[in-house]
mmCIF file with all atom_site columns, N, CA and C in Angstrom:
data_model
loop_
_atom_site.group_PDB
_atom_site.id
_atom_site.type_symbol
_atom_site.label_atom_id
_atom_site.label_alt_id
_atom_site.label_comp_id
_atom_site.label_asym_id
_atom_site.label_entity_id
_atom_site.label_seq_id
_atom_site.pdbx_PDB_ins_code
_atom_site.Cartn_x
_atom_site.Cartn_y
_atom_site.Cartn_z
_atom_site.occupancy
_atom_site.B_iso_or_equiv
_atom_site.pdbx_formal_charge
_atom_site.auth_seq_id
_atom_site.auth_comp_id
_atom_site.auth_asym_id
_atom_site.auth_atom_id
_atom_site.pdbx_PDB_model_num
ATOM 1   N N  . UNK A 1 1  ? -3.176  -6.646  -9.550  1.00 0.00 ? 182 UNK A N  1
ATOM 2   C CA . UNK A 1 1  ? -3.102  -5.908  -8.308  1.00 0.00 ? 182 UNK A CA 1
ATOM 3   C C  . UNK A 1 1  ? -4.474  -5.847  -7.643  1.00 0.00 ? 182 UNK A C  1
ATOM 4   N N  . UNK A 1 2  ? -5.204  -5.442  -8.251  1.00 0.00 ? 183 UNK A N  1
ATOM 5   C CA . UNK A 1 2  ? -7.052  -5.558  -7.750  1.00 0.00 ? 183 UNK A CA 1
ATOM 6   C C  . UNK A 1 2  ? -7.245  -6.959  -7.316  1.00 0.00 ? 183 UNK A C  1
ATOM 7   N N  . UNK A 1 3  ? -7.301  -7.744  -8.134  1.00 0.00 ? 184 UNK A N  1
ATOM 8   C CA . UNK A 1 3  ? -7.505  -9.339  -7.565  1.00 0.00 ? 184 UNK A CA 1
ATOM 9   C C  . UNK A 1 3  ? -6.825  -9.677  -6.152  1.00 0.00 ? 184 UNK A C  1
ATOM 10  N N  . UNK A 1 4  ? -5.636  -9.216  -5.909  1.00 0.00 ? 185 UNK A N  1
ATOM 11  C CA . UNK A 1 4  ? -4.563  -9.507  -4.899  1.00 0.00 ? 185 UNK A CA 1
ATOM 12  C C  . UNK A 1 4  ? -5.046  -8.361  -3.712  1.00 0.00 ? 185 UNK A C  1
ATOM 13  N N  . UNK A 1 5  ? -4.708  -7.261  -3.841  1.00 0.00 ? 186 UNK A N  1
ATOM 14  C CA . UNK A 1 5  ? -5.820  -6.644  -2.676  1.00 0.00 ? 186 UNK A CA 1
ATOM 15  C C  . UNK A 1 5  ? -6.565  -6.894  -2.130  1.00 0.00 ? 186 UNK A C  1
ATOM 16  N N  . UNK A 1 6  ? -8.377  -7.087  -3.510  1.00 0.00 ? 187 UNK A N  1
ATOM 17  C CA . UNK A 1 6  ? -9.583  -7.526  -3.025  1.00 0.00 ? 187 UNK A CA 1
ATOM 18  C C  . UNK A 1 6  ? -9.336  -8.852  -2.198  1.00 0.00 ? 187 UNK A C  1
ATOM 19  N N  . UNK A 1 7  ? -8.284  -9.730  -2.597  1.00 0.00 ? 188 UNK A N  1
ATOM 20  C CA . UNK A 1 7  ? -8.376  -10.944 -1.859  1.00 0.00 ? 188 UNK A CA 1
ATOM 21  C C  . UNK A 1 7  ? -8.188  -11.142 -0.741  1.00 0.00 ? 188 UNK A C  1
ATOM 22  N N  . UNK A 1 8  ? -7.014  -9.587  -0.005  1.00 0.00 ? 189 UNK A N  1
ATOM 23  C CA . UNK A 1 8  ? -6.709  -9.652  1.154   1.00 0.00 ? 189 UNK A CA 1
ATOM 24  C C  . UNK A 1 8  ? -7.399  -8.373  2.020   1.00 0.00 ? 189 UNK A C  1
ATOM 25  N N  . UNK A 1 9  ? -8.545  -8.079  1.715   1.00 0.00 ? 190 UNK A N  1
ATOM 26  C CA . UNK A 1 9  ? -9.954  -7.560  2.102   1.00 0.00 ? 190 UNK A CA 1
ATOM 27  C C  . UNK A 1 9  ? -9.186  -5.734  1.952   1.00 0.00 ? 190 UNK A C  1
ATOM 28  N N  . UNK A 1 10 ? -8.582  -6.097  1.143   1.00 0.00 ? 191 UNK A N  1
ATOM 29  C CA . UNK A 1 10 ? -8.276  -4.267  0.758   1.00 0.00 ? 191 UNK A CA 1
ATOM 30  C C  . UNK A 1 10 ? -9.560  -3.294  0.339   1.00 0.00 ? 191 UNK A C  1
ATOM 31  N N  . UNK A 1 11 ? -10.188 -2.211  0.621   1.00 0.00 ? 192 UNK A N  1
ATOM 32  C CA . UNK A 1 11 ? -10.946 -1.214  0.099   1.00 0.00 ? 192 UNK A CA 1
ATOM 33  C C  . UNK A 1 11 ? -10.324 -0.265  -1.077  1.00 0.00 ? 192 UNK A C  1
ATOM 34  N N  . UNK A 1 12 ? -10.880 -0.535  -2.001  1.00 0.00 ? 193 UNK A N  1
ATOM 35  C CA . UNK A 1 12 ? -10.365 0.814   -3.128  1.00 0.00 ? 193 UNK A CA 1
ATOM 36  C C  . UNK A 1 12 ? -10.651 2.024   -2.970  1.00 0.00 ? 193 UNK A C  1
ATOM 37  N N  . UNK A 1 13 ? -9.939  2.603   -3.301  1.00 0.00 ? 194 UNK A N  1
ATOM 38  C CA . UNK A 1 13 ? -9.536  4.028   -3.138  1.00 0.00 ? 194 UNK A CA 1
ATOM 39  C C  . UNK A 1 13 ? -9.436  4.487   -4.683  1.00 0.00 ? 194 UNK A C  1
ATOM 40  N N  . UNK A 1 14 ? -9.668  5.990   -4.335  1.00 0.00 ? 195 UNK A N  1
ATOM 41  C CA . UNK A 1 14 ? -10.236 6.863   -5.849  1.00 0.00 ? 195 UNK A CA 1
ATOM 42  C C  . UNK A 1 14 ? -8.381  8.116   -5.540  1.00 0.00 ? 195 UNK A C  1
ATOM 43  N N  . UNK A 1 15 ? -7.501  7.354   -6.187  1.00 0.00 ? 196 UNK A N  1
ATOM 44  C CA . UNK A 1 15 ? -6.108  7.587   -5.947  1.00 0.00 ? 196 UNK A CA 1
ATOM 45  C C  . UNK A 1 15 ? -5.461  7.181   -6.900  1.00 0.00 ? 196 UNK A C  1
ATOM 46  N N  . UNK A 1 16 ? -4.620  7.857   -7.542  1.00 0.00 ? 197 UNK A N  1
ATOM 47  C CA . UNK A 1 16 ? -3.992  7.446   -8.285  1.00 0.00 ? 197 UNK A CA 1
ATOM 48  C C  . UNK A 1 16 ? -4.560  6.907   -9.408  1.00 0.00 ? 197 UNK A C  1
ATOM 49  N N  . UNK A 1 17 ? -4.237  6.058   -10.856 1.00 0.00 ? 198 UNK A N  1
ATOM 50  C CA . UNK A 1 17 ? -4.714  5.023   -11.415 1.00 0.00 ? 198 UNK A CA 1
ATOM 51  C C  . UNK A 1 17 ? -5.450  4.099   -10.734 1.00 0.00 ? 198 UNK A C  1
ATOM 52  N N  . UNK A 1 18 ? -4.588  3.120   -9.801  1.00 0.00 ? 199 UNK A N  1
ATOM 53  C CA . UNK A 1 18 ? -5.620  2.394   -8.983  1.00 0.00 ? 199 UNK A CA 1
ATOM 54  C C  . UNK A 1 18 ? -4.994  2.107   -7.810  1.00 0.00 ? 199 UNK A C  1
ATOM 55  N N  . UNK A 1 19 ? -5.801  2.274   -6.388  1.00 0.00 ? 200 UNK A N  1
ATOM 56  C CA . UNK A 1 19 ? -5.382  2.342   -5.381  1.00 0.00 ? 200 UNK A CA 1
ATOM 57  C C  . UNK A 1 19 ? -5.908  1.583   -4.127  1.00 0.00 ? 200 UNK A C  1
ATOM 58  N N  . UNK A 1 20 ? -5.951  0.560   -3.388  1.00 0.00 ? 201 UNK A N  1
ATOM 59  C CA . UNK A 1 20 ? -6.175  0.194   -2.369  1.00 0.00 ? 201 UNK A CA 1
ATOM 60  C C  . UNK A 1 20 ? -5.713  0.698   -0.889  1.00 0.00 ? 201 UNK A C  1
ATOM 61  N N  . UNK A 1 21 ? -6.328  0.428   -0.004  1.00 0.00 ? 202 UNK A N  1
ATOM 62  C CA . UNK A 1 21 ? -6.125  0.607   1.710   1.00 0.00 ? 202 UNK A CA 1
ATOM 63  C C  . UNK A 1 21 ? -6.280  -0.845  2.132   1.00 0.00 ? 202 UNK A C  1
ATOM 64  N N  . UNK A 1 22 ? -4.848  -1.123  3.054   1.00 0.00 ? 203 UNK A N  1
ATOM 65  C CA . UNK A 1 22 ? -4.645  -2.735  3.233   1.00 0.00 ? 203 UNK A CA 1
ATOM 66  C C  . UNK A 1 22 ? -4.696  -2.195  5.139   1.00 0.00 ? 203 UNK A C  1
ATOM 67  N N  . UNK A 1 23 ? -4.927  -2.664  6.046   1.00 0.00 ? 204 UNK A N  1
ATOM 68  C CA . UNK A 1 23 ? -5.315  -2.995  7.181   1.00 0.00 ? 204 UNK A CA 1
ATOM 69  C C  . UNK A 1 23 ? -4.393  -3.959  8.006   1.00 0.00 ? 204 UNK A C  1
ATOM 70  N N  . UNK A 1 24 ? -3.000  -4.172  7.450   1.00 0.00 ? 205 UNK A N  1
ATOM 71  C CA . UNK A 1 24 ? -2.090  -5.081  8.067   1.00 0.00 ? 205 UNK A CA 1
ATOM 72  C C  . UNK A 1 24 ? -2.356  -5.221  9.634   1.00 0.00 ? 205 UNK A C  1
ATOM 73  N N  . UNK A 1 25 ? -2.767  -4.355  10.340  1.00 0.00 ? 206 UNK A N  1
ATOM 74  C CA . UNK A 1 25 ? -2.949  -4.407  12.195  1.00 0.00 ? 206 UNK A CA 1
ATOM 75  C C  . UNK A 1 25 ? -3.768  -3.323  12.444  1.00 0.00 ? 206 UNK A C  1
ATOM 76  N N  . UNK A 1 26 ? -4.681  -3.563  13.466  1.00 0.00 ? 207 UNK A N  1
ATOM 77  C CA . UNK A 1 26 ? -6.095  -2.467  13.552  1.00 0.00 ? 207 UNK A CA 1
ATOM 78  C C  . UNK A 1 26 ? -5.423  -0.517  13.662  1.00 0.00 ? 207 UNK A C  1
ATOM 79  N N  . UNK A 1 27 ? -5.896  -0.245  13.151  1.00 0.00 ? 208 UNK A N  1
ATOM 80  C CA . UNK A 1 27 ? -5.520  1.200   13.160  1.00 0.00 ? 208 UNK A CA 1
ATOM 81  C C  . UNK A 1 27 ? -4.249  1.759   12.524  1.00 0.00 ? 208 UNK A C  1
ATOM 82  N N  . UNK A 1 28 ? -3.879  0.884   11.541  1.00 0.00 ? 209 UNK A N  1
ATOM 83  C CA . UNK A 1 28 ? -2.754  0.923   10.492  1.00 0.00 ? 209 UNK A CA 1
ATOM 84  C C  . UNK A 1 28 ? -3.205  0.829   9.377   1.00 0.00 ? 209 UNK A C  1
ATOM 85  N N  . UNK A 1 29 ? -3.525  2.001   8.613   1.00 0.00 ? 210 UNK A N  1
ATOM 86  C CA . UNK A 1 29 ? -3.961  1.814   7.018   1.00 0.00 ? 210 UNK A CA 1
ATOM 87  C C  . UNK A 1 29 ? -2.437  1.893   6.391   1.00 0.00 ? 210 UNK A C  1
ATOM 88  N N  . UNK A 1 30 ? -2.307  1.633   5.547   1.00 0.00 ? 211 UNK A N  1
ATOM 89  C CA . UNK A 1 30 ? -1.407  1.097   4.185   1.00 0.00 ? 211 UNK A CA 1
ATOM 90  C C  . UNK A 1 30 ? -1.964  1.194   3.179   1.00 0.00 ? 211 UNK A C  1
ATOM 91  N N  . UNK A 1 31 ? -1.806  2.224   2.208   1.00 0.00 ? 212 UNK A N  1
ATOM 92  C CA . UNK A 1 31 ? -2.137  2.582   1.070   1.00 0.00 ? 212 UNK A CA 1
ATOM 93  C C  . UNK A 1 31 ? -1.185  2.634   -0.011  1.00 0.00 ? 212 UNK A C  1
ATOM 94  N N  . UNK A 1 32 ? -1.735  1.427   -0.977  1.00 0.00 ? 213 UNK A N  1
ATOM 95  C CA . UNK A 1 32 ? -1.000  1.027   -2.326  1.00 0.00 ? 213 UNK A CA 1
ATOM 96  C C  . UNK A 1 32 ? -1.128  2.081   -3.392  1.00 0.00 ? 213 UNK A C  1
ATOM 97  N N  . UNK A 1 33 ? -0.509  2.974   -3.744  1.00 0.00 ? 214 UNK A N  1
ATOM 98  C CA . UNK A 1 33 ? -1.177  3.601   -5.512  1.00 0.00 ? 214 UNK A CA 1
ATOM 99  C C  . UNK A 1 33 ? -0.539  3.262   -6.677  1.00 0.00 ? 214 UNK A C  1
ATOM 100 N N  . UNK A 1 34 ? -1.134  2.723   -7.736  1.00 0.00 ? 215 UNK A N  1
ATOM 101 C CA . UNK A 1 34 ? -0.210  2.325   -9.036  1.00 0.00 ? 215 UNK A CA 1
ATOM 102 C C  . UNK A 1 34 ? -0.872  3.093   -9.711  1.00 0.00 ? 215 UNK A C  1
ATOM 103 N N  . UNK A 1 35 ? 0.470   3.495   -10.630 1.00 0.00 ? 216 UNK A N  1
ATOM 104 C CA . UNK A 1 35 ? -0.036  4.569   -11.513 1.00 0.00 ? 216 UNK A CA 1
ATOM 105 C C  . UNK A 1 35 ? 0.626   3.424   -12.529 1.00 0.00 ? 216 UNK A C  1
ATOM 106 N N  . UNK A 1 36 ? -0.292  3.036   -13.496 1.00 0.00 ? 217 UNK A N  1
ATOM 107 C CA . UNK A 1 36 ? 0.028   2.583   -15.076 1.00 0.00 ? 217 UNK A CA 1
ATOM 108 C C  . UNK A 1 36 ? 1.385   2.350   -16.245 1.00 0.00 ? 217 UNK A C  1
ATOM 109 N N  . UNK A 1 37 ? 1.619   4.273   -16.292 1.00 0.00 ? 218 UNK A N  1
ATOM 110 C CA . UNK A 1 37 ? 2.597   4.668   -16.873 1.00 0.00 ? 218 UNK A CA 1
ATOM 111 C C  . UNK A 1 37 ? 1.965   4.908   -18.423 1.00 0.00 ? 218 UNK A C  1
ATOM 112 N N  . UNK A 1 38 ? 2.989   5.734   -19.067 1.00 0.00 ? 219 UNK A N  1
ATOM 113 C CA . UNK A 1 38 ? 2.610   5.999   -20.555 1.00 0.00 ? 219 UNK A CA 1
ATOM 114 C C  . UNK A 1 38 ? 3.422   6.615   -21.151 1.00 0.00 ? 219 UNK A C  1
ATOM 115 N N  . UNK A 1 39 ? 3.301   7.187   -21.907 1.00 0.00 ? 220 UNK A N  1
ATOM 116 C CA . UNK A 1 39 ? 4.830   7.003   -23.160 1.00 0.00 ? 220 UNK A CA 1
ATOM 117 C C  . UNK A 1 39 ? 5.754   7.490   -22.572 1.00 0.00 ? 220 UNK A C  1
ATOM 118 N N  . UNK A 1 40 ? 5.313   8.573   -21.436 1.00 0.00 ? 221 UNK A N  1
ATOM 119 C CA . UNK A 1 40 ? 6.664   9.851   -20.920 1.00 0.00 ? 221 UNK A CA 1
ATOM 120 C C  . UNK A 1 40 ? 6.255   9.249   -19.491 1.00 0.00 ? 221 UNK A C  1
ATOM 121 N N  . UNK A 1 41 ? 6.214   8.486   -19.002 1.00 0.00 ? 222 UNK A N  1
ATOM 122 C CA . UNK A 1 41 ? 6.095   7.651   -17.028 1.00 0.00 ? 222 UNK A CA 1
ATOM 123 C C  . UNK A 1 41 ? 6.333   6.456   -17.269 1.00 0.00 ? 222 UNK A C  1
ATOM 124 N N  . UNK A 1 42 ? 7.169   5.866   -16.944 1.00 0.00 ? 223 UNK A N  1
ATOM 125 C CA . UNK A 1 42 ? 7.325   4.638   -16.826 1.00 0.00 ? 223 UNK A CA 1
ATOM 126 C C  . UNK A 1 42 ? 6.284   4.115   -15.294 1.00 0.00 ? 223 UNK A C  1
ATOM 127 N N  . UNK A 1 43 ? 5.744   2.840   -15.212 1.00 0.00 ? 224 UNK A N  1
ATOM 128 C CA . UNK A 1 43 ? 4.716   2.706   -14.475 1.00 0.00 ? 224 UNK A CA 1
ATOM 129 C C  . UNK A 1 43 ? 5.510   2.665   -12.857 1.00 0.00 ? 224 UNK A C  1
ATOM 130 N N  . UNK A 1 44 ? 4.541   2.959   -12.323 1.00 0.00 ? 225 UNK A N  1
ATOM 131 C CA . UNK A 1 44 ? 4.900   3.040   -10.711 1.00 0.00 ? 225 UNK A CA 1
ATOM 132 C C  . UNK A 1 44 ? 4.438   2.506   -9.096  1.00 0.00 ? 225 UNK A C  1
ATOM 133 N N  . UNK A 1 45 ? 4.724   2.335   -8.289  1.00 0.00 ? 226 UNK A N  1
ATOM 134 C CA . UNK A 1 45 ? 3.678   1.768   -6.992  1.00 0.00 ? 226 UNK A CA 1
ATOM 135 C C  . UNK A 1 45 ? 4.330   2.874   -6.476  1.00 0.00 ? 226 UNK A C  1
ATOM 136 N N  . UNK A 1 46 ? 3.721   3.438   -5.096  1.00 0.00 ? 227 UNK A N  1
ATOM 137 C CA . UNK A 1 46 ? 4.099   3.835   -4.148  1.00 0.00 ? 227 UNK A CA 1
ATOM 138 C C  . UNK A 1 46 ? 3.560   3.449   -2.821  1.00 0.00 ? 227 UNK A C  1
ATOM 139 N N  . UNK A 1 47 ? 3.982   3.122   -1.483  1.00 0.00 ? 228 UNK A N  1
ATOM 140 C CA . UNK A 1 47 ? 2.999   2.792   -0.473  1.00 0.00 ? 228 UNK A CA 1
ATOM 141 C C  . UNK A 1 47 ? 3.747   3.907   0.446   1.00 0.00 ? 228 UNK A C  1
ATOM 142 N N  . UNK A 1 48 ? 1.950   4.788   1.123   1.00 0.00 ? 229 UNK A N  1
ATOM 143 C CA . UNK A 1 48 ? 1.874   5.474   1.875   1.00 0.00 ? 229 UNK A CA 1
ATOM 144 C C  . UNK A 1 48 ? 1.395   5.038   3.281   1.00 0.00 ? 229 UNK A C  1
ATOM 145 N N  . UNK A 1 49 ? 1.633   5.863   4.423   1.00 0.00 ? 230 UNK A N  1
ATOM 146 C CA . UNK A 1 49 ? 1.196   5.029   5.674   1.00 0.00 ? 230 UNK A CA 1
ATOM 147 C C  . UNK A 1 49 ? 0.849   6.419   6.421   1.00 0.00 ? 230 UNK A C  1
ATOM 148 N N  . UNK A 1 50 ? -0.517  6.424   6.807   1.00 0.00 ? 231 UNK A N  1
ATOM 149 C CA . UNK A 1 50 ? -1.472  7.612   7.587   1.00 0.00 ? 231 UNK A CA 1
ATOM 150 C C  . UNK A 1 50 ? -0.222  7.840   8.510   1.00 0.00 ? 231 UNK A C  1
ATOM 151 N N  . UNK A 1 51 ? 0.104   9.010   9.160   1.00 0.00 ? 232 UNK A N  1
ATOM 152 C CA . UNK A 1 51 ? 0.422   9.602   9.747   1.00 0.00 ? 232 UNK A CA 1
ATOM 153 C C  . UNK A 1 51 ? 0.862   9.144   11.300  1.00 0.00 ? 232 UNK A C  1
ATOM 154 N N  . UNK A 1 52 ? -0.316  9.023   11.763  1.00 0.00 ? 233 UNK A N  1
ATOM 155 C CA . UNK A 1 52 ? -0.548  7.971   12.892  1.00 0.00 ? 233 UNK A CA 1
ATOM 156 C C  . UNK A 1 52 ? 0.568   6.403   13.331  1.00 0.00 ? 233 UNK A C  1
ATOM 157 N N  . UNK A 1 53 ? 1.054   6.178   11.849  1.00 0.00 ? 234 UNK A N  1
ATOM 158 C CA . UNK A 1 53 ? 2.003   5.039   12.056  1.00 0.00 ? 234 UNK A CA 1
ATOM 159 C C  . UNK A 1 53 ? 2.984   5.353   13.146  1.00 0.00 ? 234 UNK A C  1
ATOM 160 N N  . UNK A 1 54 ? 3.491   6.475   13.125  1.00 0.00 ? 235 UNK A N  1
ATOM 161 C CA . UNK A 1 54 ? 5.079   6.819   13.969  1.00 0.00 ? 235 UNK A CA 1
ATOM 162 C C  . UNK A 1 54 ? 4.502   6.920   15.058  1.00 0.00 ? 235 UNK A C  1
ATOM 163 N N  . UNK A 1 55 ? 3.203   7.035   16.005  1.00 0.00 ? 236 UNK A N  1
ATOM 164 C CA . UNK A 1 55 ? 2.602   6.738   17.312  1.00 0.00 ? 236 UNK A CA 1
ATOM 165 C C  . UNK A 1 55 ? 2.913   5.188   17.617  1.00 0.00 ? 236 UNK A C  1
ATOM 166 N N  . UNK A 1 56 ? 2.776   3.877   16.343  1.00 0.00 ? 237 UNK A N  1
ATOM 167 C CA . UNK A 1 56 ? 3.320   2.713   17.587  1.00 0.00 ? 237 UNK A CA 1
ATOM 168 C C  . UNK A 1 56 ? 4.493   1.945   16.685  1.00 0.00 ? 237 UNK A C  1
ATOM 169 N N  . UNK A 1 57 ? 5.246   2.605   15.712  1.00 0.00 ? 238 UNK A N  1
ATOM 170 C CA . UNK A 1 57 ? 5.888   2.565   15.383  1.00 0.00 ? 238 UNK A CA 1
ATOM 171 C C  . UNK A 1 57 ? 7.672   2.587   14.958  1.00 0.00 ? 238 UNK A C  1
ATOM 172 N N  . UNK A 1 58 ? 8.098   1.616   15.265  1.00 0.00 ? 239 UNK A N  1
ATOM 173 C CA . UNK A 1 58 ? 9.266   2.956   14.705  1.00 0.00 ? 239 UNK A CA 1
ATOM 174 C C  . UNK A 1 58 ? 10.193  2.526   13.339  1.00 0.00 ? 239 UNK A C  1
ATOM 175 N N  . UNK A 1 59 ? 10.852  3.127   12.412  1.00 0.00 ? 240 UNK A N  1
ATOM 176 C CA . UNK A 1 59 ? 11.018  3.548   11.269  1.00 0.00 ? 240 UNK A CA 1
ATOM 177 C C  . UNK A 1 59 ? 11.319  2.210   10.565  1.00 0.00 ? 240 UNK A C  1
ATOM 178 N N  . UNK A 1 60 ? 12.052  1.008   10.987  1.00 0.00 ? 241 UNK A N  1
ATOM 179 C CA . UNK A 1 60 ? 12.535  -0.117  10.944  1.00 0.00 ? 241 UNK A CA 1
ATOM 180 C C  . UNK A 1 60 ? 11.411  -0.905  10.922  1.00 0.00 ? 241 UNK A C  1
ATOM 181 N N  . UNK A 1 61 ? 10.413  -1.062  11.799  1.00 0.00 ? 242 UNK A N  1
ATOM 182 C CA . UNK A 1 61 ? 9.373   -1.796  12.140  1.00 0.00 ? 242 UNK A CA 1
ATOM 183 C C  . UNK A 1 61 ? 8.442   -1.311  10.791  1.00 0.00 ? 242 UNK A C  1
ATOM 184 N N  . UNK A 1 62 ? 8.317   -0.585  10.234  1.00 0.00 ? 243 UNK A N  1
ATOM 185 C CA . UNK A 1 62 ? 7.767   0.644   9.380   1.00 0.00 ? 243 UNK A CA 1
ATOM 186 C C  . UNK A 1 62 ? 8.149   -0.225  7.902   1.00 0.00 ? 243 UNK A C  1
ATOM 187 N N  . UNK A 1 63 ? 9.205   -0.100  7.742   1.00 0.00 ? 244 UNK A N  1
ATOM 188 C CA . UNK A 1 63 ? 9.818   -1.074  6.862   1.00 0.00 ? 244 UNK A CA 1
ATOM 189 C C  . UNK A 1 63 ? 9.401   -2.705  6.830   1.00 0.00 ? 244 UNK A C  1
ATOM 190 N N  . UNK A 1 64 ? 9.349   -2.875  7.755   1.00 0.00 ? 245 UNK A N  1
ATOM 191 C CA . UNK A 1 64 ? 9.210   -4.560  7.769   1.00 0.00 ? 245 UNK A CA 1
ATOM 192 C C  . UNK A 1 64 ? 7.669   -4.779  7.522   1.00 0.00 ? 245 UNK A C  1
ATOM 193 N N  . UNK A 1 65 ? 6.833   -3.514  7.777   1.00 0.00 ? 246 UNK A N  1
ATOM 194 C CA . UNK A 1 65 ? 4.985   -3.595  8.100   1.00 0.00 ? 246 UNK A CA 1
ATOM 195 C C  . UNK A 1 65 ? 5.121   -3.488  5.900   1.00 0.00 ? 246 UNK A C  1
ATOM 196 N N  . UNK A 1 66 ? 6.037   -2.706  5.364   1.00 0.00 ? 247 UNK A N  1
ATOM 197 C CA . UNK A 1 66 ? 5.602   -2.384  3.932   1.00 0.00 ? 247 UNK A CA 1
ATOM 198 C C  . UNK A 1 66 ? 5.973   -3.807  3.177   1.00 0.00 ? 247 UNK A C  1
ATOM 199 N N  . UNK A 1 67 ? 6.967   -4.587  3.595   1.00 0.00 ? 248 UNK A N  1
ATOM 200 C CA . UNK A 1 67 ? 7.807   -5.778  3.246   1.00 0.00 ? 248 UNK A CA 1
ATOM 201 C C  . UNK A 1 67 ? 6.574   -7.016  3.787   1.00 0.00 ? 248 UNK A C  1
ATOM 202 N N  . UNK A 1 68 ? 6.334   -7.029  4.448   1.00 0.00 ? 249 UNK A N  1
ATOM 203 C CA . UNK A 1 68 ? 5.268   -7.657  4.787   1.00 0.00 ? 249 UNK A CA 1
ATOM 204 C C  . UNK A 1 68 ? 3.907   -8.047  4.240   1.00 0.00 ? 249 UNK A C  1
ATOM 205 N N  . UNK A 1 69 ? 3.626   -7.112  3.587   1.00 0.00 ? 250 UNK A N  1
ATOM 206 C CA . UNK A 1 69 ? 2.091   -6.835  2.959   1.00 0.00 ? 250 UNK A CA 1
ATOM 207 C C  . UNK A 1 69 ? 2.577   -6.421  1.282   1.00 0.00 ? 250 UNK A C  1
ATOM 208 N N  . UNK A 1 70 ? 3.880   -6.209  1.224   1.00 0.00 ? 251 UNK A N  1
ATOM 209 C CA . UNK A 1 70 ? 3.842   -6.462  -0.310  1.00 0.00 ? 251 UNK A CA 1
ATOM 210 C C  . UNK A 1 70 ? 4.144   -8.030  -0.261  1.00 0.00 ? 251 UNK A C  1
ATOM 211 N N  . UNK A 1 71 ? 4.612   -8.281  0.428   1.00 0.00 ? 252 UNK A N  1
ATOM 212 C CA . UNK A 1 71 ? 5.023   -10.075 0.201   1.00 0.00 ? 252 UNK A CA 1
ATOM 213 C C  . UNK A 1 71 ? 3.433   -10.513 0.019   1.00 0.00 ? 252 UNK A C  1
ATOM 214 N N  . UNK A 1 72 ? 2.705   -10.223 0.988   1.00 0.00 ? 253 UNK A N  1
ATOM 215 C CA . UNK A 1 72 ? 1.536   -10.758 1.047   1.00 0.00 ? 253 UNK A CA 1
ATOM 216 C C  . UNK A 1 72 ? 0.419   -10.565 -0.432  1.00 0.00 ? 253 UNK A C  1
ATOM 217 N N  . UNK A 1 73 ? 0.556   -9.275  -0.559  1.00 0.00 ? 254 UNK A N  1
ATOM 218 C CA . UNK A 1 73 ? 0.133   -8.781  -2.206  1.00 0.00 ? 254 UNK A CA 1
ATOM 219 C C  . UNK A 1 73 ? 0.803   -9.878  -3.405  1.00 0.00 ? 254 UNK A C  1
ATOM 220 N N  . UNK A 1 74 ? 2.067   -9.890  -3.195  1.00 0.00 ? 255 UNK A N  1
ATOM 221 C CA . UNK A 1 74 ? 2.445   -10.534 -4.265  1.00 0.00 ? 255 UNK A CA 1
ATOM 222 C C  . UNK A 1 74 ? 2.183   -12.252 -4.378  1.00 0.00 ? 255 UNK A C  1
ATOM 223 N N  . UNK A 1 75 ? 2.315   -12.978 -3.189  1.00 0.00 ? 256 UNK A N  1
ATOM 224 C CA . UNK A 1 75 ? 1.892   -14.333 -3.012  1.00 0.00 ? 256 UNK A CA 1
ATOM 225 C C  . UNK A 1 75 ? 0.237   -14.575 -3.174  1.00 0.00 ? 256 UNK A C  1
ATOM 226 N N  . UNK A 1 76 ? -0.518  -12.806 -2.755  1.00 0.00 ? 257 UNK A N  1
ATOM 227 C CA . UNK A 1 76 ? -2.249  -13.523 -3.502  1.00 0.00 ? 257 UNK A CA 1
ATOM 228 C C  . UNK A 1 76 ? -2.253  -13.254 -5.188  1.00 0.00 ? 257 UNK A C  1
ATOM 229 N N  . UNK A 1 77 ? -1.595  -13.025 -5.494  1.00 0.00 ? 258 UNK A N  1
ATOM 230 C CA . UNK A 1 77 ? -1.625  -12.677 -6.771  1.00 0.00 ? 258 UNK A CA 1
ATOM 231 C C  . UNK A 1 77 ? -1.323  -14.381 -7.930  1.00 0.00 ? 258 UNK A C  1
#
C-alpha cells in the first residue's frame, strides 16, 4: 500500500495504522486508512473524503472519484 500511494505522489498521514492523502483533482483530498488487524479485527481500509467534496460533487460522481483511485492504487501496486 505505501509503495502504491508513494508512487502516485500520495502524502502520509499519522492515521490509522497507515494512512495516505491521494489528490485525484485539485482541491479533492482522498484519504486511505488501513488498519492491519489482529487477533480480535480482522484487517481493514476505509476511504474518507474532506467535507468540501459535496461542493463539486455529487454522491454518484463521489463513488466513481473512490473507484477510480482505488483502481489506480491497485494497478501501482
Amino acid at each position: 500500500f505505501r509503495i502504491a500511494a508513494d508512487s502516485l505522489g500520495g502524502e502520509a498521514k499519522d492515521m490509522a495504522d497507515i494512512a495516505y492523502m491521494l489528490l485525484p483533482f485539485p482541491r479533492i483530498p482522498v484519504y486511505y486508512l488501513l488498519w492491519k488487524g489482529d487477533k480480535e479485527f480482522k484487517p481493514r481500509m476505509s476511504i474518507l473524503f474532506d467535507r468540501s467534496i459535496e461542493q463539486y460533487f455529487e454522491a454518484d460522481a463521489i463513488w466513481g472519484i473512490a473507484n477510480f483511485v482505488s483502481g489506480k492504487l491497485l494497478r501501482a501496486y
